[in-house]
Amino acid sequence: VPSGTPPTLDALRVHLRLQLPEYMVPSGFVFLDSLPLSPNGKVDRRALPAPRAEERITRERLAPRDTVEQQLARIWEEILGASALDVRDNFFDLGGHSLLAVTVMARIREAMGRRLPLAALFRAPTIEALAALMRDAHAEVHTSLVPFGGTTTGARPPLFFIHPVGGGVLCYAELARLLGPDQPFYGLQARGLDGTSAPRESIESLATAYVKAIQEVQPHGPYTLGGWSLGGVIAYEMARQLRAQGEQVARVVLIDAYAPTPPHATDPEPDSLQRLAMFARDLMGLSLANLDLGAALRADLEPEALMKVMLEEAAKSGALPPGMGADSLRALYRVFEAHLRAGRSYIARASSGPVMLLKATETPTDLPQDGGWSALVGAELEVHTVPGDHYSLLKAPAVEELARRLREALGASR
């Protein structure tokens, strides 16, 4: 909605390229007299018109220019089901997601003989950038830290958000975008997702590794840490370790995370089928009931047999992307199982310092309203509710409210 004469599309693009990374600059712009609003005064996204052809900025396609770019383009086209890719196209804008990212990196290892951590695709999400990374024999890509936007050159200290039980961090992409380009935001991704290394087995070891990783970006506090679900638990332990080092932690942000309680007789270890059901829900957003598994899945089957059945049926249903191999899925499951065990065996200790809990309104009645954190942090716990359930908080529209609450909290602490 322009305040005066609308700028040209080229002028808008030039301006935004000074403010945003290339992949965040829109390809189309629509000028309106006013934004359509819903009855509660928020922008009604469904009522926004799609750009017409003349409102889109087109650019001449930049085709692959050497063997490395050509090989990457073939892999991307096969995995994404696309054709005639521009080497500047962003993998995630083309429909890429965490499962496809795992598949792409596995295919690069097979076809090109180059092992890169999964974080490389987040840091270099275009064919052009990834090819440049692969040509540099001395290039190092941090296996844990994944930058989502913003730079450390601004006045705002970075935010560090830790992966949930599945180990990936793409779930934070929209939250990072909504916090704005001037807010540095890093996700901490788990070891082992690419199957080339073993996952860490305890919350304490995860926290220790991630403390070391964030101190490469920010050597000293105050730190702001956060995480969704198990990621919040790891962030809490990181804060405890940092304070033990004499560092200051400004805030721990827990997104629908619950304080762990030690396993006991009334909380038995989940069997193989239960673990697989949890994995399917976490990985694909699916209940096993959504798959046509019939009597094929039984709790007495060996994990390998269970995995084989689920892989076949999930691929048939379209829940898994084409080309998702059994080895890649097994690697993700090993990470999931390791983190599940880590969460169950972790005994959280009381700690001081501000803790902000952003809790889903749609919560099972048998779970504590304070997430169980009051007993650990006392009066320093701040609880906010966000409409939605555990799995929808980081998706629109709930993530917009979550981002607003987080912006307010961060603004108040500066």
XYZ file of C-alpha atoms in Angstrom:
414
model
C 0.000 0.000 0.000
C 1.987 3.007 -1.226
C 1.806 6.296 0.662
C 2.131 8.272 -2.578
C 3.037 7.521 -6.155
C 3.822 3.799 -6.423
C 7.494 3.057 -7.114
C 8.492 1.015 -10.138
C 8.908 -2.727 -9.676
C 12.622 -2.450 -10.454
C 13.044 0.277 -7.830
C 11.239 -1.858 -5.259
C 13.464 -4.823 -6.003
C 16.661 -2.748 -5.794
C 15.532 -1.319 -2.451
C 14.645 -4.723 -1.001
C 17.892 -6.317 -2.152
C 19.687 -3.843 0.119
C 17.579 -5.005 3.061
C 17.042 -8.740 2.491
C 18.935 -11.808 1.337
C 18.213 -12.572 -2.326
C 15.937 -15.531 -1.633
C 13.572 -13.347 0.420
C 13.052 -10.703 -2.293
C 9.579 -11.220 -3.854
C 9.241 -11.959 -7.544
C 5.911 -10.133 -7.740
C 4.326 -7.012 -6.257
C 0.677 -5.950 -6.098
C -0.288 -2.374 -5.222
C -3.515 -1.959 -3.229
C -5.412 1.009 -1.850
C -5.667 -0.881 1.449
C -4.988 -4.348 2.793
C -8.068 -6.577 3.198
C -8.784 -7.203 6.869
C -10.595 -9.967 8.693
C -13.329 -9.140 11.263
C -10.733 -9.152 14.066
C -8.595 -6.576 12.271
C -5.809 -8.824 10.970
C -4.701 -9.043 7.353
C -6.973 -11.468 5.510
C -4.365 -13.397 3.500
C -6.990 -15.376 1.603
C -8.438 -12.162 0.199
C -5.099 -10.915 -1.160
C -5.075 -10.984 -4.982
C -2.417 -12.960 -6.832
C 0.030 -10.914 -8.931
C -0.840 -10.549 -12.596
C 1.822 -11.229 -15.218
C 2.643 -7.539 -15.581
C 3.160 -7.280 -11.809
C 5.844 -9.956 -11.748
C 9.516 -9.268 -12.204
C 10.933 -11.614 -14.747
C 14.586 -12.313 -15.298
C 16.475 -14.107 -17.973
C 17.194 -17.685 -16.961
C 20.776 -18.333 -15.922
C 21.555 -21.902 -16.963
C 24.264 -24.089 -15.389
C 27.702 -22.934 -16.548
C 30.027 -25.786 -15.653
C 30.027 -29.485 -14.774
C 29.391 -28.950 -11.062
C 26.333 -26.765 -11.666
C 25.077 -29.170 -14.340
C 25.324 -32.147 -11.980
C 23.573 -30.260 -9.184
C 20.833 -29.104 -11.569
C 20.161 -32.700 -12.654
C 19.886 -33.815 -9.021
C 17.581 -30.925 -8.100
C 15.378 -31.487 -11.151
C 15.030 -35.162 -10.313
C 14.263 -34.618 -6.613
C 12.044 -31.544 -7.025
C 10.298 -32.696 -10.196
C 11.300 -29.424 -11.876
C 12.957 -28.567 -15.178
C 15.007 -25.759 -16.726
C 16.139 -24.495 -13.344
C 17.851 -21.159 -12.900
C 21.066 -21.589 -10.911
C 19.888 -18.704 -8.694
C 16.612 -20.441 -7.760
C 16.300 -21.145 -4.052
C 15.833 -24.813 -3.154
C 13.237 -24.079 -0.486
C 11.308 -21.629 -2.680
C 11.002 -24.436 -5.244
C 9.184 -26.610 -2.712
C 12.186 -28.148 -0.999
C 11.797 -29.201 2.611
C 13.812 -31.076 5.212
C 13.081 -34.555 3.825
C 13.978 -33.496 0.292
C 17.114 -31.791 1.630
C 18.269 -35.084 3.157
C 17.597 -36.834 -0.167
C 19.493 -34.212 -2.178
C 22.576 -34.381 0.018
C 22.568 -38.183 -0.140
C 22.338 -38.014 -3.940
C 25.254 -35.551 -4.064
C 27.375 -38.012 -2.078
C 26.460 -40.863 -4.426
C 26.770 -39.028 -7.741
C 29.532 -36.522 -7.014
C 31.523 -38.180 -4.252
C 31.402 -35.091 -2.034
C 30.266 -35.286 1.591
C 28.698 -32.084 2.843
C 26.749 -31.594 6.051
C 23.039 -30.970 5.704
C 23.643 -27.431 6.977
C 25.415 -26.665 3.670
C 22.117 -26.593 1.804
C 20.682 -24.080 4.263
C 23.754 -21.879 4.016
C 23.959 -22.202 0.209
C 20.375 -22.874 -0.977
C 20.940 -22.161 -4.697
C 22.768 -24.236 -7.290
C 25.138 -21.331 -7.856
C 26.014 -20.963 -4.173
C 26.214 -24.700 -3.466
C 28.474 -25.242 -6.492
C 30.795 -22.482 -5.284
C 30.951 -24.167 -1.894
C 31.778 -27.505 -3.484
C 34.539 -26.009 -5.660
C 36.276 -24.598 -2.575
C 38.275 -27.488 -1.152
C 38.965 -25.484 2.005
C 35.375 -24.410 2.636
C 34.064 -25.313 6.045
C 30.389 -25.522 6.865
C 29.364 -25.746 10.463
C 27.415 -28.926 10.961
C 25.185 -27.449 13.666
C 24.657 -23.739 13.052
C 22.166 -22.882 10.322
C 21.723 -19.128 9.637
C 18.171 -18.116 8.738
C 18.533 -14.376 8.266
C 19.943 -11.191 9.630
C 23.599 -10.565 10.297
C 25.708 -10.123 13.395
C 26.778 -6.691 12.170
C 23.583 -5.034 13.415
C 22.691 -3.851 16.876
C 20.501 -6.851 17.715
C 22.095 -9.850 19.406
C 21.416 -13.173 17.676
C 18.754 -15.680 18.631
C 19.736 -19.350 18.863
C 16.928 -21.893 18.503
C 17.578 -25.591 18.997
C 16.100 -28.456 16.983
C 13.152 -30.546 18.258
C 13.331 -34.328 18.663
C 13.629 -34.965 14.905
C 16.855 -32.978 14.722
C 16.002 -30.586 11.861
C 15.534 -26.818 12.072
C 13.509 -25.934 8.962
C 10.509 -25.651 11.302
C 11.902 -22.249 12.398
C 12.148 -20.721 8.905
C 8.829 -18.853 9.005
C 9.398 -17.616 12.566
C 12.811 -16.252 11.546
C 11.272 -14.518 8.530
C 8.544 -12.883 10.627
C 11.075 -11.573 13.139
C 12.555 -9.495 10.330
C 15.820 -9.125 8.410
C 17.483 -7.104 11.178
C 17.171 -9.979 13.672
C 20.014 -12.510 13.385
C 18.541 -15.980 13.826
C 20.383 -19.309 13.968
C 18.983 -22.810 14.157
C 21.066 -25.534 15.756
C 20.689 -28.746 13.800
C 21.455 -32.228 15.097
C 24.390 -34.413 14.211
C 23.576 -37.643 12.374
C 20.789 -36.534 10.025
C 22.894 -37.315 6.975
C 23.821 -40.752 8.287
C 27.552 -40.030 8.288
C 27.919 -39.579 12.051
C 26.275 -40.931 15.170
C 23.676 -38.793 16.959
C 24.425 -37.538 20.440
C 22.791 -39.577 23.190
C 22.101 -37.180 26.071
C 20.639 -33.729 26.649
C 23.814 -32.718 28.483
C 26.086 -33.679 25.562
C 23.788 -31.968 23.063
C 23.810 -28.800 25.161
C 27.595 -28.852 25.587
C 28.157 -29.171 21.827
C 25.705 -26.380 21.042
C 27.143 -24.033 23.654
C 30.499 -24.415 21.932
C 28.863 -23.804 18.531
C 27.062 -20.587 19.494
C 30.180 -19.193 21.145
C 31.864 -19.275 17.738
C 29.280 -16.670 16.666
C 28.791 -14.885 19.987
C 31.754 -15.464 22.332
C 30.035 -13.965 25.377
C 26.523 -13.239 26.626
C 23.932 -12.131 27.196
C 22.471 -15.004 25.152
C 18.899 -15.584 24.028
C 18.135 -19.266 23.533
C 14.976 -21.060 22.530
C 13.422 -24.146 21.094
C 10.240 -25.973 20.255
C 9.350 -29.132 22.174
C 12.569 -31.033 23.006
C 14.512 -28.070 21.610
C 13.261 -26.028 24.556
C 14.572 -28.643 26.991
C 18.010 -28.548 25.333
C 17.958 -24.735 25.415
C 17.185 -24.851 29.138
C 20.203 -27.112 29.774
C 22.389 -24.860 27.600
C 21.377 -21.879 29.724
C 22.281 -23.783 32.885
C 25.712 -24.688 31.480
C 26.371 -21.143 30.278
C 25.514 -19.678 33.678
C 27.823 -22.231 35.289
C 30.574 -20.747 33.069
C 29.765 -17.297 34.428
C 27.961 -16.183 31.262
C 24.714 -14.220 31.232
C 21.581 -15.640 29.605
C 19.005 -12.955 28.911
C 16.110 -15.313 28.236
C 15.148 -18.883 27.423
C 12.173 -19.157 25.054
C 10.244 -22.424 25.291
C 7.750 -23.142 22.509
C 5.266 -25.672 23.872
C 8.075 -27.452 25.708
C 7.514 -29.491 28.853
C 9.929 -30.006 31.702
C 11.020 -33.649 31.593
C 10.304 -35.966 34.483
C 12.366 -39.099 35.126
C 10.841 -42.313 33.743
C 9.037 -44.380 36.338
C 6.890 -47.475 36.606
C 3.753 -45.758 35.349
C 5.544 -44.359 32.288
C 6.952 -47.430 30.511
C 9.412 -47.245 27.641
C 7.484 -47.023 24.334
C 7.736 -50.168 22.229
C 8.979 -50.249 18.621
C 5.544 -49.624 17.129
C 4.871 -46.687 19.443
C 8.244 -45.149 18.631
C 7.597 -45.562 14.919
C 4.177 -43.939 15.281
C 5.774 -40.982 17.071
C 8.438 -40.760 14.360
C 5.836 -40.755 11.576
C 3.876 -38.001 13.328
C 6.993 -35.915 13.855
C 8.515 -36.498 10.407
C 5.503 -36.433 8.098
C 2.733 -35.039 10.267
C 0.966 -38.373 9.816
C -0.662 -40.822 12.114
C 0.075 -44.397 11.133
C -3.691 -44.693 10.859
C -3.444 -42.493 7.747
C -1.387 -45.170 6.019
C -2.874 -48.344 4.636
C -0.781 -50.635 6.794
C -3.426 -53.120 7.836
C -2.033 -55.794 10.122
C 1.479 -55.420 8.706
C 2.683 -53.337 11.634
C 2.946 -55.242 14.878
C 4.773 -54.318 18.039
C 6.596 -57.660 18.033
C 8.290 -56.992 14.692
C 11.951 -56.029 14.645
C 12.555 -52.274 14.099
C 14.109 -52.949 10.681
C 10.991 -54.814 9.534
C 8.726 -52.085 10.878
C 10.784 -49.441 9.083
C 10.613 -51.369 5.794
C 6.819 -51.616 5.946
C 6.402 -47.946 6.810
C 8.823 -46.841 4.094
C 6.964 -48.785 1.410
C 3.503 -47.620 2.431
C 4.506 -44.008 3.085
C 6.129 -43.833 -0.362
C 2.980 -45.256 -1.998
C 0.788 -42.707 -0.220
C 2.993 -39.773 -1.223
C 3.875 -38.994 2.387
C 7.550 -39.461 1.526
C 9.200 -37.728 -1.427
C 10.234 -39.727 -4.495
C 13.773 -41.023 -4.168
C 13.755 -41.022 -0.367
C 15.918 -44.050 0.272
C 15.780 -46.478 3.154
C 19.248 -45.438 4.338
C 18.200 -41.785 4.639
C 15.049 -42.708 6.533
C 16.990 -44.985 8.879
C 19.427 -42.155 9.635
C 16.535 -39.849 10.560
C 15.019 -42.563 12.733
C 18.319 -43.151 14.564
C 18.466 -39.448 15.378
C 14.835 -39.459 16.507
C 15.336 -42.508 18.748
C 18.531 -41.118 20.284
C 16.862 -37.821 21.133
C 13.779 -39.569 22.454
C 15.960 -41.588 24.839
C 17.915 -38.467 25.771
C 14.751 -36.590 26.701
C 13.410 -39.472 28.777
C 16.615 -39.893 30.761
C 17.304 -36.202 31.386
C 16.749 -34.893 34.888
C 16.421 -31.122 34.793
C 17.918 -29.150 37.649
C 16.599 -25.876 39.041
C 18.094 -22.796 37.440
C 17.725 -19.041 37.742
C 16.975 -16.590 34.973
C 13.994 -15.496 32.850
C 12.079 -18.235 31.053
C 9.303 -17.480 28.553
C 6.870 -20.310 27.805
C 4.734 -19.953 24.659
C 2.128 -22.627 25.164
C -0.466 -23.999 22.741
C -4.070 -23.477 23.788
C -5.066 -26.915 22.477
C -3.262 -29.015 25.062
C -4.182 -32.379 26.604
C -5.804 -31.835 29.986
C -3.387 -34.163 31.765
C -0.389 -31.923 30.998
C 0.609 -29.163 33.470
C -0.529 -25.671 32.544
C 2.904 -24.259 33.381
C 4.675 -26.969 31.413
C 6.170 -28.193 34.684
C 8.686 -25.311 34.667
C 7.489 -23.407 37.758
C 9.114 -25.966 40.035
C 12.456 -25.323 38.295
C 12.501 -21.565 37.717
C 9.873 -20.234 40.142
C 8.650 -16.679 39.682
C 10.929 -16.065 36.707
C 8.593 -18.110 34.487
C 6.445 -16.059 32.101
C 3.612 -17.992 30.416
C 1.801 -16.928 27.231
C -0.807 -18.915 25.337
C -0.918 -19.036 21.546
C -3.920 -20.404 19.625
C -3.235 -23.801 18.098
C -1.867 -27.202 19.008
C 1.649 -28.538 19.503
C 2.247 -29.061 15.778
C 0.605 -25.901 14.424
C 2.402 -23.275 16.535
C 5.202 -22.779 14.027
C 2.860 -22.632 11.036
C 0.572 -19.854 9.809
C -1.502 -18.358 11.259
C -0.346 -19.317 14.776
C 3.311 -18.486 14.066
C 2.343 -14.861 13.381
C 1.016 -14.507 16.929
C 4.020 -16.372 18.290
C 6.393 -14.006 16.451
C 4.516 -10.977 17.746
C 4.808 -12.149 21.344
C 8.499 -12.871 20.872
C 9.163 -9.474 19.274
C 7.461 -7.750 22.204
C 9.502 -9.717 24.723
C 12.784 -9.049 22.918
C 11.957 -5.361 22.554
C 11.249 -5.087 26.270
C 14.567 -6.729 27.175
C 16.691 -4.345 25.083
